[in-house]
Tab-separated table of N, CA, C and O in Angstrom:
chain	number	residue	atom	x	y	z
K	15	MET	N	-18.412	15.481	5.715
K	15	MET	CA	-19.067	14.215	6.598
K	15	MET	C	-19.366	14.402	7.403
K	15	MET	O	-18.476	15.324	8.365
K	16	PRO	N	-20.310	14.194	8.341
K	16	PRO	CA	-20.540	14.296	9.476
K	16	PRO	C	-19.938	13.028	10.519
K	16	PRO	O	-19.825	12.199	9.853
K	17	PRO	N	-19.993	13.443	11.664
K	17	PRO	CA	-18.995	13.313	11.908
K	17	PRO	C	-20.055	11.435	12.643
K	17	PRO	O	-21.114	11.633	12.999
K	18	ILE	N	-19.060	10.518	12.702
K	18	ILE	CA	-19.607	8.847	13.165
K	18	ILE	C	-20.049	9.571	15.226
K	18	ILE	O	-21.047	9.057	15.692
K	19	ILE	N	-18.758	9.389	15.543
K	19	ILE	CA	-18.484	9.623	17.270
K	19	ILE	C	-17.800	10.950	17.711
K	19	ILE	O	-17.394	11.078	16.849
K	20	GLU	N	-18.450	11.711	18.798
K	20	GLU	CA	-17.691	12.617	19.306
K	20	GLU	C	-17.836	12.003	20.825
K	20	GLU	O	-18.935	11.655	21.636
K	21	THR	N	-15.996	12.577	21.260
K	21	THR	CA	-16.199	12.436	22.417
K	21	THR	C	-14.476	12.963	22.927
K	21	THR	O	-13.790	12.962	22.484
K	22	GLN	N	-14.685	13.418	24.233
K	22	GLN	CA	-13.471	13.570	24.727
K	22	GLN	C	-12.727	14.806	24.148
K	22	GLN	O	-11.794	14.622	24.034
K	23	GLY	N	-13.615	15.885	23.389
K	23	GLY	CA	-12.611	16.531	22.507
K	23	GLY	C	-12.343	16.006	20.882
K	23	GLY	O	-11.877	16.153	20.757
K	24	LEU	N	-12.585	14.868	21.112
K	24	LEU	CA	-11.994	13.843	19.129
K	24	LEU	C	-13.096	13.682	18.947
K	24	LEU	O	-14.390	13.561	19.290
K	25	THR	N	-12.674	14.046	17.311
K	25	THR	CA	-14.370	13.203	16.680
K	25	THR	C	-14.310	12.430	15.428
K	25	THR	O	-12.346	12.801	14.568
K	26	LYS	N	-14.270	11.330	15.556
K	26	LYS	CA	-13.837	9.959	14.608
K	26	LYS	C	-14.970	9.681	14.090
K	26	LYS	O	-15.908	9.786	13.958
K	27	TRP	N	-14.070	9.572	12.277
K	27	TRP	CA	-14.561	9.367	10.895
K	27	TRP	C	-14.131	8.834	10.666
K	27	TRP	O	-13.223	8.083	10.496
K	28	TYR	N	-15.185	8.196	9.316
K	28	TYR	CA	-14.395	6.998	8.404
K	28	TYR	C	-14.772	7.643	7.466
K	28	TYR	O	-15.902	8.461	6.738
K	29	GLY	N	-13.958	7.510	6.681
K	29	GLY	CA	-14.144	7.989	5.425
K	29	GLY	C	-13.017	7.507	3.739
K	29	GLY	O	-12.991	6.761	3.894
K	30	LYS	N	-13.777	8.502	3.082
K	30	LYS	CA	-13.680	8.150	1.700
K	30	LYS	C	-12.844	9.539	0.446
K	30	LYS	O	-13.983	10.415	1.092
K	31	SER	N	-12.482	9.583	0.075
K	31	SER	CA	-12.238	11.031	-1.040
K	31	SER	C	-12.567	10.774	-2.088
K	31	SER	O	-12.102	10.136	-2.752
K	32	ARG	N	-13.652	11.084	-2.049
K	32	ARG	CA	-14.172	11.552	-4.128
K	32	ARG	C	-14.414	10.007	-4.181
K	32	ARG	O	-14.325	10.163	-5.558
K	33	GLY	N	-15.120	9.083	-2.757
K	33	GLY	CA	-15.123	7.744	-3.426
K	33	GLY	C	-13.755	7.170	-4.734
K	33	GLY	O	-14.165	5.784	-5.067
K	34	ILE	N	-12.522	7.739	-4.519
K	34	ILE	CA	-11.533	6.763	-4.529
K	34	ILE	C	-11.047	5.713	-4.344
K	34	ILE	O	-10.632	5.043	-4.850
K	35	VAL	N	-10.377	7.291	-3.669
K	35	VAL	CA	-9.418	6.164	-2.120
K	35	VAL	C	-9.595	6.145	-0.625
K	35	VAL	O	-10.692	7.340	-0.965
K	36	GLY	N	-9.577	5.687	0.101
K	36	GLY	CA	-10.263	6.032	1.466
K	36	GLY	C	-9.247	5.519	2.581
K	36	GLY	O	-7.882	5.246	2.212
K	37	VAL	N	-9.356	6.357	3.387
K	37	VAL	CA	-8.346	5.642	5.026
K	37	VAL	C	-9.752	5.436	5.614
K	37	VAL	O	-10.533	5.630	5.422
K	38	ASP	N	-9.161	4.522	6.977
K	38	ASP	CA	-10.533	3.450	7.346
K	38	ASP	C	-10.687	4.711	8.591
K	38	ASP	O	-12.173	4.459	8.900
K	39	LEU	N	-10.099	5.482	8.777
K	39	LEU	CA	-9.932	6.428	10.684
K	39	LEU	C	-9.554	7.255	10.585
K	39	LEU	O	-8.307	7.347	9.533
K	40	ILE	N	-10.452	8.161	10.605
K	40	ILE	CA	-10.277	9.179	10.586
K	40	ILE	C	-10.493	10.103	11.990
K	40	ILE	O	-11.215	10.479	12.569
K	41	VAL	N	-9.621	10.823	13.153
K	41	VAL	CA	-10.187	10.906	13.989
K	41	VAL	C	-9.393	12.570	14.500
K	41	VAL	O	-8.385	12.897	13.466
K	42	GLU	N	-10.046	13.816	14.074
K	42	GLU	CA	-9.684	15.179	14.673
K	42	GLU	C	-9.375	15.192	16.320
K	42	GLU	O	-10.407	15.452	16.763
K	43	ARG	N	-8.703	16.126	16.161
K	43	ARG	CA	-7.912	16.618	17.614
K	43	ARG	C	-7.818	18.538	17.754
K	43	ARG	O	-7.555	18.493	16.435
K	44	GLU	N	-7.550	18.461	18.383
K	44	GLU	CA	-7.786	19.985	18.320
K	44	GLU	C	-7.021	20.670	17.659
K	44	GLU	O	-6.793	21.129	16.748
K	45	GLN	N	-5.863	19.974	17.556
K	45	GLN	CA	-4.038	20.692	17.308
K	45	GLN	C	-3.870	19.984	15.807
K	45	GLN	O	-3.545	20.263	14.710
K	46	ASP	N	-4.683	18.343	15.276
K	46	ASP	CA	-4.315	17.974	14.325
K	46	ASP	C	-5.003	16.700	14.192
K	46	ASP	O	-6.658	16.953	14.706
K	47	ILE	N	-5.223	16.191	12.890
K	47	ILE	CA	-6.079	15.210	12.548
K	47	ILE	C	-4.724	13.599	12.558
K	47	ILE	O	-4.028	13.570	11.489
K	48	LEU	N	-5.410	12.765	12.774
K	48	LEU	CA	-4.651	11.599	12.545
K	48	LEU	C	-5.790	10.874	11.482
K	48	LEU	O	-7.086	10.572	11.998
K	49	ALA	N	-5.235	10.426	10.889
K	49	ALA	CA	-5.649	9.525	9.368
K	49	ALA	C	-4.930	8.291	9.851
K	49	ALA	O	-3.926	7.845	9.646
K	50	ILE	N	-6.010	7.190	9.674
K	50	ILE	CA	-5.205	5.792	10.099
K	50	ILE	C	-5.759	5.020	8.822
K	50	ILE	O	-7.560	4.797	8.908
K	51	GLU	N	-5.135	4.218	8.703
K	51	GLU	CA	-5.532	3.250	7.439
K	51	GLU	C	-5.410	1.862	8.007
K	51	GLU	O	-4.109	1.725	8.840
K	52	ILE	N	-5.849	1.013	7.644
K	52	ILE	CA	-5.494	-0.247	9.012
K	52	ILE	C	-5.273	-1.046	7.977
K	52	ILE	O	-6.637	-1.492	7.047
K	53	LYS	N	-4.471	-2.289	7.732
K	53	LYS	CA	-4.262	-2.710	7.144
K	53	LYS	C	-3.938	-4.961	7.269
K	53	LYS	O	-3.459	-5.009	8.426
K	54	TYR	N	-4.603	-5.977	6.338
K	54	TYR	CA	-4.300	-7.431	7.038
K	54	TYR	C	-2.806	-7.753	6.603
K	54	TYR	O	-2.610	-8.628	7.828
K	55	ALA	N	-2.268	-7.037	5.599
K	55	ALA	CA	-1.145	-7.436	5.594
K	55	ALA	C	0.192	-7.288	6.466
K	55	ALA	O	0.136	-6.890	7.352
K	56	ARG	N	1.051	-8.322	6.441
K	56	ARG	CA	2.159	-8.315	7.065
K	56	ARG	C	3.525	-7.861	6.052
K	56	ARG	O	4.282	-7.457	7.257
K	57	LYS	N	3.496	-7.395	5.347
K	57	LYS	CA	4.384	-6.263	4.344
K	57	LYS	C	3.012	-4.993	3.935
K	57	LYS	O	2.398	-5.290	3.387
K	58	VAL	N	4.271	-4.167	3.962
K	58	VAL	CA	3.350	-2.683	3.024
K	58	VAL	C	3.824	-2.466	1.948
K	58	VAL	O	4.569	-2.811	1.636
K	59	ASP	N	3.107	-2.649	1.127
K	59	ASP	CA	2.800	-2.282	-0.479
K	59	ASP	C	2.957	-0.442	-0.393
K	59	ASP	O	2.156	0.105	0.372
K	60	PRO	N	4.062	-0.146	-1.004
K	60	PRO	CA	3.478	1.344	-2.196
K	60	PRO	C	2.128	2.105	-1.452
K	60	PRO	O	1.646	3.450	-1.864
K	61	LYS	N	1.035	1.735	-2.436
K	61	LYS	CA	-0.415	1.339	-3.217
K	61	LYS	C	-0.910	1.730	-1.950
K	61	LYS	O	-1.931	2.267	-1.466
K	62	ASP	N	-1.071	0.622	-0.241
K	62	ASP	CA	-1.697	1.014	0.348
K	62	ASP	C	-1.093	2.693	0.965
K	62	ASP	O	-2.229	3.084	2.090
K	63	LEU	N	-0.096	3.309	1.317
K	63	LEU	CA	-0.481	4.506	1.057
K	63	LEU	C	-1.006	5.558	0.753
K	63	LEU	O	-1.122	6.539	1.193
K	64	SER	N	-1.728	5.133	-0.641
K	64	SER	CA	-2.412	6.180	-0.954
K	64	SER	C	-3.437	6.693	-0.798
K	64	SER	O	-4.167	8.149	-1.331
K	65	GLY	N	-3.967	6.036	-0.107
K	65	GLY	CA	-5.189	6.688	0.255
K	65	GLY	C	-4.994	8.018	1.594
K	65	GLY	O	-5.383	9.029	1.801
K	66	LEU	N	-3.644	7.612	2.418
K	66	LEU	CA	-3.529	8.682	3.451
K	66	LEU	C	-2.727	10.214	2.636
K	66	LEU	O	-2.937	11.069	3.232
K	67	THR	N	-2.028	9.508	1.000
K	67	THR	CA	-1.039	10.668	0.277
K	67	THR	C	-2.411	11.893	-0.029
K	67	THR	O	-2.579	13.212	0.083
K	68	VAL	N	-3.263	11.283	-0.354
K	68	VAL	CA	-4.624	11.588	-0.757
K	68	VAL	C	-4.451	12.163	0.154
K	68	VAL	O	-5.594	13.763	0.162
K	69	PHE	N	-5.940	12.003	1.469
K	69	PHE	CA	-6.258	12.743	2.195
K	69	PHE	C	-5.357	14.026	2.529
K	69	PHE	O	-5.749	14.935	2.891
K	70	GLN	N	-3.630	13.371	2.481
K	70	GLN	CA	-3.289	14.465	3.402
K	70	GLN	C	-3.187	16.259	2.103
K	70	GLN	O	-3.605	17.492	2.628
K	71	GLY	N	-3.226	15.980	1.406
K	71	GLY	CA	-3.690	16.905	-0.346
K	71	GLY	C	-4.561	17.776	0.053
K	71	GLY	O	-4.902	18.637	-0.010
K	72	LEU	N	-6.008	16.912	1.046
K	72	LEU	CA	-7.064	17.561	1.007
K	72	LEU	C	-7.375	18.005	2.111
K	72	LEU	O	-8.577	18.923	2.088
K	73	ALA	N	-6.789	17.925	3.179
K	73	ALA	CA	-7.383	18.362	4.579
K	73	ALA	C	-6.757	19.826	4.822
K	73	ALA	O	-5.738	20.530	3.810
K	74	THR	N	-7.682	20.703	5.700
K	74	THR	CA	-7.284	21.125	5.872
K	74	THR	C	-6.533	21.730	7.393
K	74	THR	O	-6.139	23.334	8.108
K	75	LYS	N	-6.410	20.884	7.987
K	75	LYS	CA	-5.838	20.989	8.557
K	75	LYS	C	-4.263	20.140	9.086
K	75	LYS	O	-4.181	19.006	8.275
K	76	LYS	N	-3.376	19.973	9.536
K	76	LYS	CA	-1.961	18.969	10.176
K	76	LYS	C	-2.594	18.025	9.788
K	76	LYS	O	-3.946	17.357	11.027
K	77	VAL	N	-1.807	16.990	8.914
K	77	VAL	CA	-2.381	15.810	9.043
K	77	VAL	C	-0.771	13.929	9.656
K	77	VAL	O	-0.188	15.097	9.572
K	78	VAL	N	-1.658	14.141	10.816
K	78	VAL	CA	-0.501	12.575	11.483
K	78	VAL	C	-0.908	10.844	10.453
K	78	VAL	O	-1.773	10.658	10.955
K	79	PRO	N	-0.460	10.973	9.711
K	79	PRO	CA	-0.605	9.697	8.482
K	79	PRO	C	0.097	8.498	9.402
K	79	PRO	O	1.359	8.170	9.712
K	80	ILE	N	-0.847	7.695	9.621
K	80	ILE	CA	-0.653	6.526	10.515
K	80	ILE	C	-1.118	4.818	9.568
K	80	ILE	O	-2.028	4.304	9.402
K	81	LEU	N	-0.369	4.245	9.113
K	81	LEU	CA	-0.580	2.492	8.940
K	81	LEU	C	-0.282	1.902	9.480
K	81	LEU	O	0.637	1.789	10.129
K	82	VAL	N	-1.457	0.994	10.225
K	82	VAL	CA	-1.891	-0.090	11.042
K	82	VAL	C	-1.357	-1.484	10.218
K	82	VAL	O	-2.010	-1.604	9.389
K	83	TYR	N	0.151	-2.461	10.390
K	83	TYR	CA	-0.679	-3.383	9.648
K	83	TYR	C	0.195	-4.638	10.749
K	83	TYR	O	0.446	-4.651	12.004
K	84	ARG	N	0.094	-6.172	10.406
K	84	ARG	CA	0.690	-7.114	11.211
K	84	ARG	C	1.477	-7.317	11.150
K	84	ARG	O	2.157	-8.660	12.010
K	85	GLY	N	2.567	-6.398	10.310
K	85	GLY	CA	4.071	-6.945	10.574
K	85	GLY	C	4.690	-6.886	11.588
K	85	GLY	O	4.578	-6.176	12.716
K	86	ASP	N	5.759	-6.279	12.171
K	86	ASP	CA	6.697	-6.418	13.563
K	86	ASP	C	7.663	-5.556	13.966
K	86	ASP	O	8.283	-4.895	14.069
K	87	GLN	N	7.786	-4.459	11.951
K	87	GLN	CA	8.488	-3.668	11.851
K	87	GLN	C	7.445	-2.498	12.389
K	87	GLN	O	7.683	-1.893	11.629
K	88	ILE	N	8.711	-1.011	12.660
K	88	ILE	CA	8.333	0.303	13.217
K	88	ILE	C	8.441	0.576	11.546
K	88	ILE	O	9.722	1.240	11.786
K	89	GLN	N	8.381	1.486	10.879
K	89	GLN	CA	8.874	2.115	10.185
K	89	GLN	C	8.534	3.491	9.608
K	89	GLN	O	7.696	4.190	10.036
K	90	LYS	N	8.827	4.778	8.936
K	90	LYS	CA	8.686	5.807	8.539
K	90	LYS	C	9.146	5.485	6.675
K	90	LYS	O	9.899	5.248	6.379
K	91	ARG	N	7.861	5.684	6.154
K	91	ARG	CA	7.795	6.113	4.010
K	91	ARG	C	7.188	7.893	4.296
K	91	ARG	O	5.897	8.212	4.401
K	92	GLY	N	8.481	8.420	3.904
K	92	GLY	CA	8.230	10.030	4.243
K	92	GLY	C	7.091	10.511	5.495
K	92	GLY	O	7.961	10.005	6.448
K	93	ASP	N	5.884	10.850	5.023
K	93	ASP	CA	5.633	11.379	6.519
K	93	ASP	C	4.234	10.156	7.086
K	93	ASP	O	4.164	9.994	8.055
K	94	VAL	N	4.513	9.569	6.734
K	94	VAL	CA	3.801	8.035	6.958
K	94	VAL	C	4.101	7.059	7.866
K	94	VAL	O	5.642	6.682	8.349
K	95	ARG	N	3.681	7.156	9.088
K	95	ARG	CA	4.119	6.359	10.099
K	95	ARG	C	3.675	4.935	9.397
K	95	ARG	O	2.415	4.928	10.000
K	96	ILE	N	4.189	3.946	9.929
K	96	ILE	CA	4.033	2.363	9.496
K	96	ILE	C	3.919	2.081	10.890
K	96	ILE	O	5.035	1.459	11.428
K	97	LEU	N	2.883	0.726	11.424
K	97	LEU	CA	2.388	0.689	13.175
K	97	LEU	C	2.593	-1.177	13.143
K	97	LEU	O	1.327	-1.052	12.486
K	98	PRO	N	3.522	-1.834	13.560
K	98	PRO	CA	2.720	-3.226	13.745
K	98	PRO	C	1.171	-2.616	14.827
K	98	PRO	O	1.269	-1.655	15.155
K	99	TYR	N	0.468	-3.100	14.962
K	99	TYR	CA	-0.725	-2.718	15.084
K	99	TYR	C	-0.548	-3.129	16.966
K	99	TYR	O	-1.373	-2.460	17.406
K	100	THR	N	0.364	-4.217	17.596
K	100	THR	CA	0.858	-4.273	18.829
K	100	THR	C	0.827	-2.097	19.073
K	100	THR	O	0.372	-2.428	20.576
K	101	ALA	N	1.404	-1.950	18.635
K	101	ALA	CA	2.552	-0.580	18.579
K	101	ALA	C	1.522	0.643	18.275
K	101	ALA	O	1.636	1.150	19.843
K	102	PHE	N	0.560	0.527	17.793
K	102	PHE	CA	-0.800	1.302	17.676
K	102	PHE	C	-1.775	1.518	19.028
K	102	PHE	O	-1.759	2.401	18.970
K	103	LEU	N	-1.571	0.051	19.227
K	103	LEU	CA	-2.777	-0.324	20.431
K	103	LEU	C	-2.274	0.696	21.591
K	103	LEU	O	-3.020	0.718	22.082
K	104	ASN	N	-0.768	-0.106	21.566
K	104	ASN	CA	-0.339	0.608	22.797
K	104	ASN	C	0.515	2.240	22.555
K	104	ASN	O	-0.165	3.063	23.692
K	105	GLY	N	0.193	2.716	21.371
K	105	GLY	CA	-0.270	4.428	21.468
K	105	GLY	C	-0.854	5.013	22.164
K	105	GLY	O	-1.329	6.688	22.297
K	106	LEU	N	-2.487	4.028	21.494
K	106	LEU	CA	-3.699	4.519	21.961
K	106	LEU	C	-3.733	4.681	23.360
K	106	LEU	O	-4.320	5.681	23.950
K	107	LEU	N	-3.393	4.029	24.377
K	107	LEU	CA	-2.921	3.785	24.602
K	107	LEU	C	-2.500	4.060	25.574
K	107	LEU	O	-2.998	5.146	27.071
K	108	ASP	N	-1.954	4.903	25.764
K	108	ASP	CA	-0.704	5.565	26.406
K	108	ASP	C	-0.429	7.119	26.102
K	108	ASP	O	0.411	8.223	25.692
K	109	GLU	N	-0.852	7.159	25.175
K	109	GLU	CA	-1.735	8.738	24.174
K	109	GLU	C	-0.620	9.126	24.327
K	109	GLU	O	-0.382	10.451	23.351
K	110	SER	N	0.614	8.166	22.951
K	110	SER	CA	1.484	9.302	22.336
K	110	SER	C	1.559	8.656	20.510
K	110	SER	O	2.515	9.164	20.271
K	111	LEU	N	0.391	8.614	20.803
K	111	LEU	CA	-0.515	8.946	18.269
K	111	LEU	C	0.582	10.462	18.481
K	111	LEU	O	-0.545	11.125	19.265
């Protein structure tokens, strides 16, 4: 899959794995890959994590899976960090993701 944007050492893609499940945004950093799924919902359903789980199994580099949603609680389910959109945006600004 060709990169969509390359800037400051980061490569960003929009991704789908084999046309079955997708990950909304993929950011490849030198040390790892951020796989980001964005949901409009206020609650996380277990099926919302499926694209991130599949992507982790396909990647050849360490994956940091993140689900962003409209809820207000920071959670973790397995390896997946679940962040309210405000926490996600703050993490982008202070580079803590």
